[in-house]
JSON list of C-alpha atoms in Angstrom, two decimals:
[
{"chain": "A", "resi": 1478, "resn": "MET", "atom": "CA", "xyz": [-44.70, -123.03, -88.07]},
{"chain": "A", "resi": 1479, "resn": "GLY", "atom": "CA", "xyz": [-47.18, -125.01, -85.97]},
{"chain": "A", "resi": 1480, "resn": "ARG", "atom": "CA", "xyz": [-47.97, -124.39, -82.31]},
{"chain": "A", "resi": 1481, "resn": "VAL", "atom": "CA", "xyz": [-46.25, -127.53, -81.08]},
{"chain": "A", "resi": 1482, "resn": "GLU", "atom": "CA", "xyz": [-43.08, -126.74, -82.99]},
{"chain": "A", "resi": 1483, "resn": "GLU", "atom": "CA", "xyz": [-43.13, -123.13, -81.75]},
{"chain": "A", "resi": 1484, "resn": "ALA", "atom": "CA", "xyz": [-43.55, -124.29, -78.15]},
{"chain": "A", "resi": 1485, "resn": "PHE", "atom": "CA", "xyz": [-40.74, -126.81, -78.52]},
{"chain": "A", "resi": 1486, "resn": "LEU", "atom": "CA", "xyz": [-38.32, -124.35, -80.11]},
{"chain": "A", "resi": 1487, "resn": "GLY", "atom": "CA", "xyz": [-39.32, -121.58, -77.70]},
{"chain": "A", "resi": 1488, "resn": "GLY", "atom": "CA", "xyz": [-38.82, -123.88, -74.74]},
{"chain": "A", "resi": 1489, "resn": "ARG", "atom": "CA", "xyz": [-35.37, -124.84, -75.95]},
{"chain": "A", "resi": 1490, "resn": "ALA", "atom": "CA", "xyz": [-34.40, -121.20, -76.48]},
{"chain": "A", "resi": 1491, "resn": "HIS", "atom": "CA", "xyz": [-35.65, -120.23, -73.00]},
{"chain": "A", "resi": 1492, "resn": "PRO", "atom": "CA", "xyz": [-35.34, -123.23, -70.71]},
{"chain": "A", "resi": 1493, "resn": "GLN", "atom": "CA", "xyz": [-37.21, -123.11, -67.42]},
{"chain": "A", "resi": 1494, "resn": "ARG", "atom": "CA", "xyz": [-35.01, -122.45, -64.43]},
{"chain": "A", "resi": 1495, "resn": "THR", "atom": "CA", "xyz": [-34.94, -125.17, -61.86]},
{"chain": "A", "resi": 1496, "resn": "GLU", "atom": "CA", "xyz": [-33.58, -124.87, -58.38]},
{"chain": "A", "resi": 1497, "resn": "PRO", "atom": "CA", "xyz": [-30.86, -127.35, -57.47]},
{"chain": "A", "resi": 1498, "resn": "ALA", "atom": "CA", "xyz": [-31.67, -129.84, -54.76]},
{"chain": "A", "resi": 1499, "resn": "ALA", "atom": "CA", "xyz": [-30.40, -128.95, -51.33]},
{"chain": "A", "resi": 1500, "resn": "ALA", "atom": "CA", "xyz": [-26.80, -130.02, -50.94]},
{"chain": "A", "resi": 1501, "resn": "GLY", "atom": "CA", "xyz": [-26.54, -133.28, -49.09]},
{"chain": "A", "resi": 1502, "resn": "ALA", "atom": "CA", "xyz": [-30.29, -133.98, -49.22]},
{"chain": "A", "resi": 1503, "resn": "VAL", "atom": "CA", "xyz": [-30.75, -137.62, -50.10]},
{"chain": "A", "resi": 1504, "resn": "THR", "atom": "CA", "xyz": [-34.27, -138.71, -50.89]},
{"chain": "A", "resi": 1505, "resn": "ALA", "atom": "CA", "xyz": [-35.74, -142.13, -50.27]},
{"chain": "A", "resi": 1506, "resn": "PHE", "atom": "CA", "xyz": [-35.76, -142.67, -54.02]},
{"chain": "A", "resi": 1507, "resn": "ASP", "atom": "CA", "xyz": [-32.05, -141.79, -54.23]},
{"chain": "A", "resi": 1508, "resn": "ARG", "atom": "CA", "xyz": [-31.22, -144.31, -51.49]},
{"chain": "A", "resi": 1509, "resn": "GLY", "atom": "CA", "xyz": [-33.11, -147.03, -53.36]},
{"chain": "A", "resi": 1510, "resn": "ALA", "atom": "CA", "xyz": [-31.52, -146.16, -56.69]},
{"chain": "A", "resi": 1511, "resn": "ALA", "atom": "CA", "xyz": [-28.04, -146.08, -55.13]},
{"chain": "A", "resi": 1512, "resn": "TRP", "atom": "CA", "xyz": [-28.59, -149.55, -53.65]},
{"chain": "A", "resi": 1513, "resn": "ALA", "atom": "CA", "xyz": [-29.74, -150.87, -57.03]},
{"chain": "A", "resi": 1514, "resn": "ARG", "atom": "CA", "xyz": [-26.71, -149.36, -58.82]},
{"chain": "A", "resi": 1515, "resn": "ASP", "atom": "CA", "xyz": [-24.12, -150.21, -56.18]},
{"chain": "A", "resi": 1516, "resn": "VAL", "atom": "CA", "xyz": [-25.27, -153.62, -54.93]},
{"chain": "A", "resi": 1517, "resn": "LEU", "atom": "CA", "xyz": [-27.89, -155.33, -57.11]},
{"chain": "A", "resi": 1518, "resn": "LEU", "atom": "CA", "xyz": [-26.69, -154.47, -60.62]},
{"chain": "A", "resi": 1519, "resn": "PRO", "atom": "CA", "xyz": [-23.05, -155.44, -59.95]},
{"chain": "A", "resi": 1520, "resn": "ALA", "atom": "CA", "xyz": [-24.34, -158.78, -58.58]},
{"chain": "A", "resi": 1521, "resn": "VAL", "atom": "CA", "xyz": [-26.26, -159.28, -61.83]},
{"chain": "A", "resi": 1522, "resn": "GLU", "atom": "CA", "xyz": [-23.13, -158.50, -63.86]},
{"chain": "A", "resi": 1523, "resn": "ARG", "atom": "CA", "xyz": [-21.11, -161.06, -61.88]},
{"chain": "A", "resi": 1524, "resn": "ALA", "atom": "CA", "xyz": [-23.85, -163.66, -62.34]},
{"chain": "A", "resi": 1525, "resn": "ASN", "atom": "CA", "xyz": [-23.91, -162.97, -66.08]},
{"chain": "A", "resi": 1526, "resn": "GLY", "atom": "CA", "xyz": [-20.16, -163.49, -66.20]},
{"chain": "A", "resi": 1527, "resn": "GLU", "atom": "CA", "xyz": [-20.69, -167.00, -64.88]},
{"chain": "A", "resi": 1528, "resn": "LEU", "atom": "CA", "xyz": [-23.90, -167.83, -66.76]},
{"chain": "A", "resi": 1529, "resn": "GLY", "atom": "CA", "xyz": [-22.70, -166.63, -70.17]},
{"chain": "A", "resi": 1530, "resn": "ALA", "atom": "CA", "xyz": [-20.68, -169.80, -70.65]},
{"chain": "A", "resi": 1531, "resn": "HIS", "atom": "CA", "xyz": [-23.94, -171.75, -70.28]},
{"chain": "A", "resi": 1532, "resn": "GLY", "atom": "CA", "xyz": [-25.78, -169.85, -72.99]},
{"chain": "A", "resi": 1533, "resn": "VAL", "atom": "CA", "xyz": [-28.09, -167.84, -70.74]},
{"chain": "A", "resi": 1534, "resn": "GLN", "atom": "CA", "xyz": [-27.92, -164.55, -68.90]},
{"chain": "A", "resi": 1535, "resn": "PHE", "atom": "CA", "xyz": [-30.00, -162.23, -66.82]},
{"chain": "A", "resi": 1536, "resn": "ARG", "atom": "CA", "xyz": [-31.71, -159.48, -68.74]},
{"chain": "A", "resi": 1537, "resn": "VAL", "atom": "CA", "xyz": [-32.36, -156.29, -66.84]},
{"chain": "A", "resi": 1538, "resn": "ASP", "atom": "CA", "xyz": [-34.93, -153.54, -67.09]},
{"chain": "A", "resi": 1539, "resn": "THR", "atom": "CA", "xyz": [-34.34, -150.72, -64.61]},
{"chain": "A", "resi": 1540, "resn": "ASN", "atom": "CA", "xyz": [-36.35, -147.74, -63.59]},
{"chain": "A", "resi": 1541, "resn": "LEU", "atom": "CA", "xyz": [-34.11, -145.51, -61.53]},
{"chain": "A", "resi": 1542, "resn": "ASP", "atom": "CA", "xyz": [-35.66, -142.24, -62.65]},
{"chain": "A", "resi": 1543, "resn": "PRO", "atom": "CA", "xyz": [-37.64, -140.43, -59.94]},
{"chain": "A", "resi": 1544, "resn": "ARG", "atom": "CA", "xyz": [-39.54, -138.49, -62.60]},
{"chain": "A", "resi": 1545, "resn": "SER", "atom": "CA", "xyz": [-41.26, -141.65, -63.85]},
{"chain": "A", "resi": 1546, "resn": "THR", "atom": "CA", "xyz": [-41.90, -143.72, -60.74]},
{"chain": "A", "resi": 1547, "resn": "ASN", "atom": "CA", "xyz": [-42.17, -143.30, -56.98]},
{"chain": "A", "resi": 1548, "resn": "HIS", "atom": "CA", "xyz": [-39.65, -146.01, -56.08]},
{"chain": "A", "resi": 1549, "resn": "ALA", "atom": "CA", "xyz": [-36.54, -147.50, -57.62]},
{"chain": "A", "resi": 1550, "resn": "HIS", "atom": "CA", "xyz": [-37.04, -150.88, -59.22]},
{"chain": "A", "resi": 1551, "resn": "VAL", "atom": "CA", "xyz": [-35.16, -153.41, -61.29]},
{"chain": "A", "resi": 1552, "resn": "ASP", "atom": "CA", "xyz": [-36.71, -156.28, -63.23]},
{"chain": "A", "resi": 1553, "resn": "VAL", "atom": "CA", "xyz": [-34.57, -159.32, -64.03]},
{"chain": "A", "resi": 1554, "resn": "TRP", "atom": "CA", "xyz": [-35.30, -162.46, -66.02]},
{"chain": "A", "resi": 1555, "resn": "ILE", "atom": "CA", "xyz": [-33.25, -165.09, -67.77]},
{"chain": "A", "resi": 1556, "resn": "ALA", "atom": "CA", "xyz": [-33.05, -165.43, -71.53]},
{"chain": "A", "resi": 1557, "resn": "PRO", "atom": "CA", "xyz": [-30.72, -167.28, -73.90]},
{"chain": "A", "resi": 1558, "resn": "THR", "atom": "CA", "xyz": [-27.68, -165.24, -74.93]},
{"chain": "A", "resi": 1559, "resn": "SER", "atom": "CA", "xyz": [-28.49, -165.99, -78.56]},
{"chain": "A", "resi": 1560, "resn": "GLU", "atom": "CA", "xyz": [-31.49, -163.64, -78.39]},
{"chain": "A", "resi": 1561, "resn": "PRO", "atom": "CA", "xyz": [-31.22, -159.88, -78.79]},
{"chain": "A", "resi": 1562, "resn": "SER", "atom": "CA", "xyz": [-30.75, -158.05, -75.49]},
{"chain": "A", "resi": 1563, "resn": "GLY", "atom": "CA", "xyz": [-34.40, -157.03, -75.51]},
{"chain": "A", "resi": 1564, "resn": "GLY", "atom": "CA", "xyz": [-35.50, -160.65, -75.90]},
{"chain": "A", "resi": 1565, "resn": "ALA", "atom": "CA", "xyz": [-38.71, -161.80, -74.31]},
{"chain": "A", "resi": 1566, "resn": "PRO", "atom": "CA", "xyz": [-38.46, -163.30, -70.84]},
{"chain": "A", "resi": 1567, "resn": "HIS", "atom": "CA", "xyz": [-38.00, -167.05, -70.78]},
{"chain": "A", "resi": 1568, "resn": "GLY", "atom": "CA", "xyz": [-37.65, -167.25, -67.05]},
{"chain": "A", "resi": 1569, "resn": "LEU", "atom": "CA", "xyz": [-40.01, -165.76, -64.55]},
{"chain": "A", "resi": 1570, "resn": "ARG", "atom": "CA", "xyz": [-39.67, -161.98, -64.30]},
{"chain": "A", "resi": 1571, "resn": "HIS", "atom": "CA", "xyz": [-38.46, -160.94, -60.87]},
{"chain": "A", "resi": 1572, "resn": "SER", "atom": "CA", "xyz": [-39.30, -157.34, -60.02]},
{"chain": "A", "resi": 1573, "resn": "ILE", "atom": "CA", "xyz": [-37.15, -155.97, -57.22]},
{"chain": "A", "resi": 1574, "resn": "ASN", "atom": "CA", "xyz": [-38.54, -152.78, -55.71]},
{"chain": "A", "resi": 1575, "resn": "VAL", "atom": "CA", "xyz": [-37.08, -150.50, -53.06]},
{"chain": "A", "resi": 1576, "resn": "ARG", "atom": "CA", "xyz": [-39.96, -148.97, -51.17]},
{"chain": "A", "resi": 1577, "resn": "ASP", "atom": "CA", "xyz": [-39.48, -145.90, -49.02]},
{"chain": "A", "resi": 1578, "resn": "GLY", "atom": "CA", "xyz": [-35.76, -146.02, -49.87]},
{"chain": "A", "resi": 1579, "resn": "ARG", "atom": "CA", "xyz": [-35.29, -148.77, -47.34]},
{"chain": "A", "resi": 1580, "resn": "GLU", "atom": "CA", "xyz": [-37.34, -151.94, -47.87]},
{"chain": "A", "resi": 1581, "resn": "VAL", "atom": "CA", "xyz": [-36.40, -154.34, -50.68]},
{"chain": "A", "resi": 1582, "resn": "TRP", "atom": "CA", "xyz": [-39.40, -156.23, -52.04]},
{"chain": "A", "resi": 1583, "resn": "LEU", "atom": "CA", "xyz": [-39.59, -159.03, -54.59]},
{"chain": "A", "resi": 1584, "resn": "TYR", "atom": "CA", "xyz": [-42.58, -159.42, -56.87]},
{"chain": "A", "resi": 1585, "resn": "ARG", "atom": "CA", "xyz": [-43.10, -162.33, -59.23]},
{"chain": "A", "resi": 1586, "resn": "HIS", "atom": "CA", "xyz": [-46.03, -162.91, -61.54]},
{"chain": "A", "resi": 1587, "resn": "GLY", "atom": "CA", "xyz": [-48.88, -164.51, -59.66]},
{"chain": "A", "resi": 1588, "resn": "ASP", "atom": "CA", "xyz": [-47.28, -164.13, -56.22]},
{"chain": "A", "resi": 1589, "resn": "ALA", "atom": "CA", "xyz": [-47.83, -161.61, -53.48]},
{"chain": "A", "resi": 1590, "resn": "GLY", "atom": "CA", "xyz": [-44.87, -159.37, -52.80]},
{"chain": "A", "resi": 1591, "resn": "GLN", "atom": "CA", "xyz": [-42.19, -160.69, -50.49]},
{"chain": "A", "resi": 1592, "resn": "LEU", "atom": "CA", "xyz": [-40.17, -158.44, -48.18]},
{"chain": "A", "resi": 1593, "resn": "LEU", "atom": "CA", "xyz": [-36.54, -159.47, -48.62]},
{"chain": "A", "resi": 1594, "resn": "GLY", "atom": "CA", "xyz": [-35.11, -157.09, -46.05]},
{"chain": "A", "resi": 1595, "resn": "THR", "atom": "CA", "xyz": [-33.69, -153.60, -45.90]},
{"chain": "A", "resi": 1596, "resn": "VAL", "atom": "CA", "xyz": [-31.10, -152.12, -48.23]},
{"chain": "A", "resi": 1597, "resn": "ASP", "atom": "CA", "xyz": [-28.57, -152.65, -45.42]},
{"chain": "A", "resi": 1598, "resn": "GLU", "atom": "CA", "xyz": [-29.49, -156.33, -45.09]},
{"chain": "A", "resi": 1599, "resn": "MET", "atom": "CA", "xyz": [-29.58, -156.98, -48.84]},
{"chain": "A", "resi": 1600, "resn": "THR", "atom": "CA", "xyz": [-25.84, -157.20, -49.32]},
{"chain": "A", "resi": 1601, "resn": "THR", "atom": "CA", "xyz": [-24.05, -158.43, -52.42]},
{"chain": "A", "resi": 1602, "resn": "GLU", "atom": "CA", "xyz": [-24.20, -161.97, -51.04]},
{"chain": "A", "resi": 1603, "resn": "ALA", "atom": "CA", "xyz": [-27.95, -161.72, -50.40]},
{"chain": "A", "resi": 1604, "resn": "CYS", "atom": "CA", "xyz": [-28.45, -160.47, -53.98]},
{"chain": "A", "resi": 1605, "resn": "GLU", "atom": "CA", "xyz": [-26.38, -163.35, -55.32]},
{"chain": "A", "resi": 1606, "resn": "THR", "atom": "CA", "xyz": [-28.59, -165.77, -53.36]},
{"chain": "A", "resi": 1607, "resn": "LEU", "atom": "CA", "xyz": [-31.69, -164.10, -54.84]},
{"chain": "A", "resi": 1608, "resn": "LEU", "atom": "CA", "xyz": [-30.26, -164.46, -58.36]},
{"chain": "A", "resi": 1609, "resn": "ALA", "atom": "CA", "xyz": [-29.35, -168.10, -57.71]},
{"chain": "A", "resi": 1610, "resn": "ARG", "atom": "CA", "xyz": [-32.98, -168.73, -56.70]},
{"chain": "A", "resi": 1611, "resn": "ALA", "atom": "CA", "xyz": [-34.14, -167.03, -59.90]},
{"chain": "A", "resi": 1612, "resn": "ALA", "atom": "CA", "xyz": [-31.79, -169.28, -61.91]},
{"chain": "A", "resi": 1613, "resn": "GLY", "atom": "CA", "xyz": [-33.21, -172.28, -60.07]},
{"chain": "A", "resi": 1614, "resn": "ASP", "atom": "CA", "xyz": [-36.73, -171.19, -60.98]},
{"chain": "A", "resi": 1615, "resn": "TYR", "atom": "CA", "xyz": [-35.63, -170.94, -64.61]},
{"chain": "A", "resi": 1616, "resn": "ALA", "atom": "CA", "xyz": [-34.00, -174.38, -64.53]},
{"chain": "A", "resi": 1617, "resn": "ARG", "atom": "CA", "xyz": [-37.21, -175.94, -63.17]},
{"chain": "A", "resi": 1618, "resn": "THR", "atom": "CA", "xyz": [-39.23, -174.44, -66.02]},
{"chain": "A", "resi": 1619, "resn": "MET", "atom": "CA", "xyz": [-36.78, -175.96, -68.51]},
{"chain": "A", "resi": 1620, "resn": "GLY", "atom": "CA", "xyz": [-37.51, -179.43, -67.17]}
]
């Protein structure tokens, strides 16, 4: 048996102990991820419910894992529904980042970041407005 396999099997047989997070302790990352899950992603689902009849929908790529990034973020772009769910972006990719668990920023290719507001200000309605602007950007690229 090779060293890598031994380490893998040994690690599975004797997992490292981890201490649970303090009860009630909410990190900045957790606040940002909760906002993305509870406000932004449901707004995207509602938008897709309406856009699906028109042959397009928002595609989503999320990173809500604190082990891989220092802030929660969600990328959205529009693609035809006829393409596989991993289809290449047709519309401009909009990267929505929650910095410090409070500030919601929008990044688009070629543009400087834009502060949209705080997680408290970026309500469902504000997210729907953001998505409508993204759809408008897509429509302009289609001519």
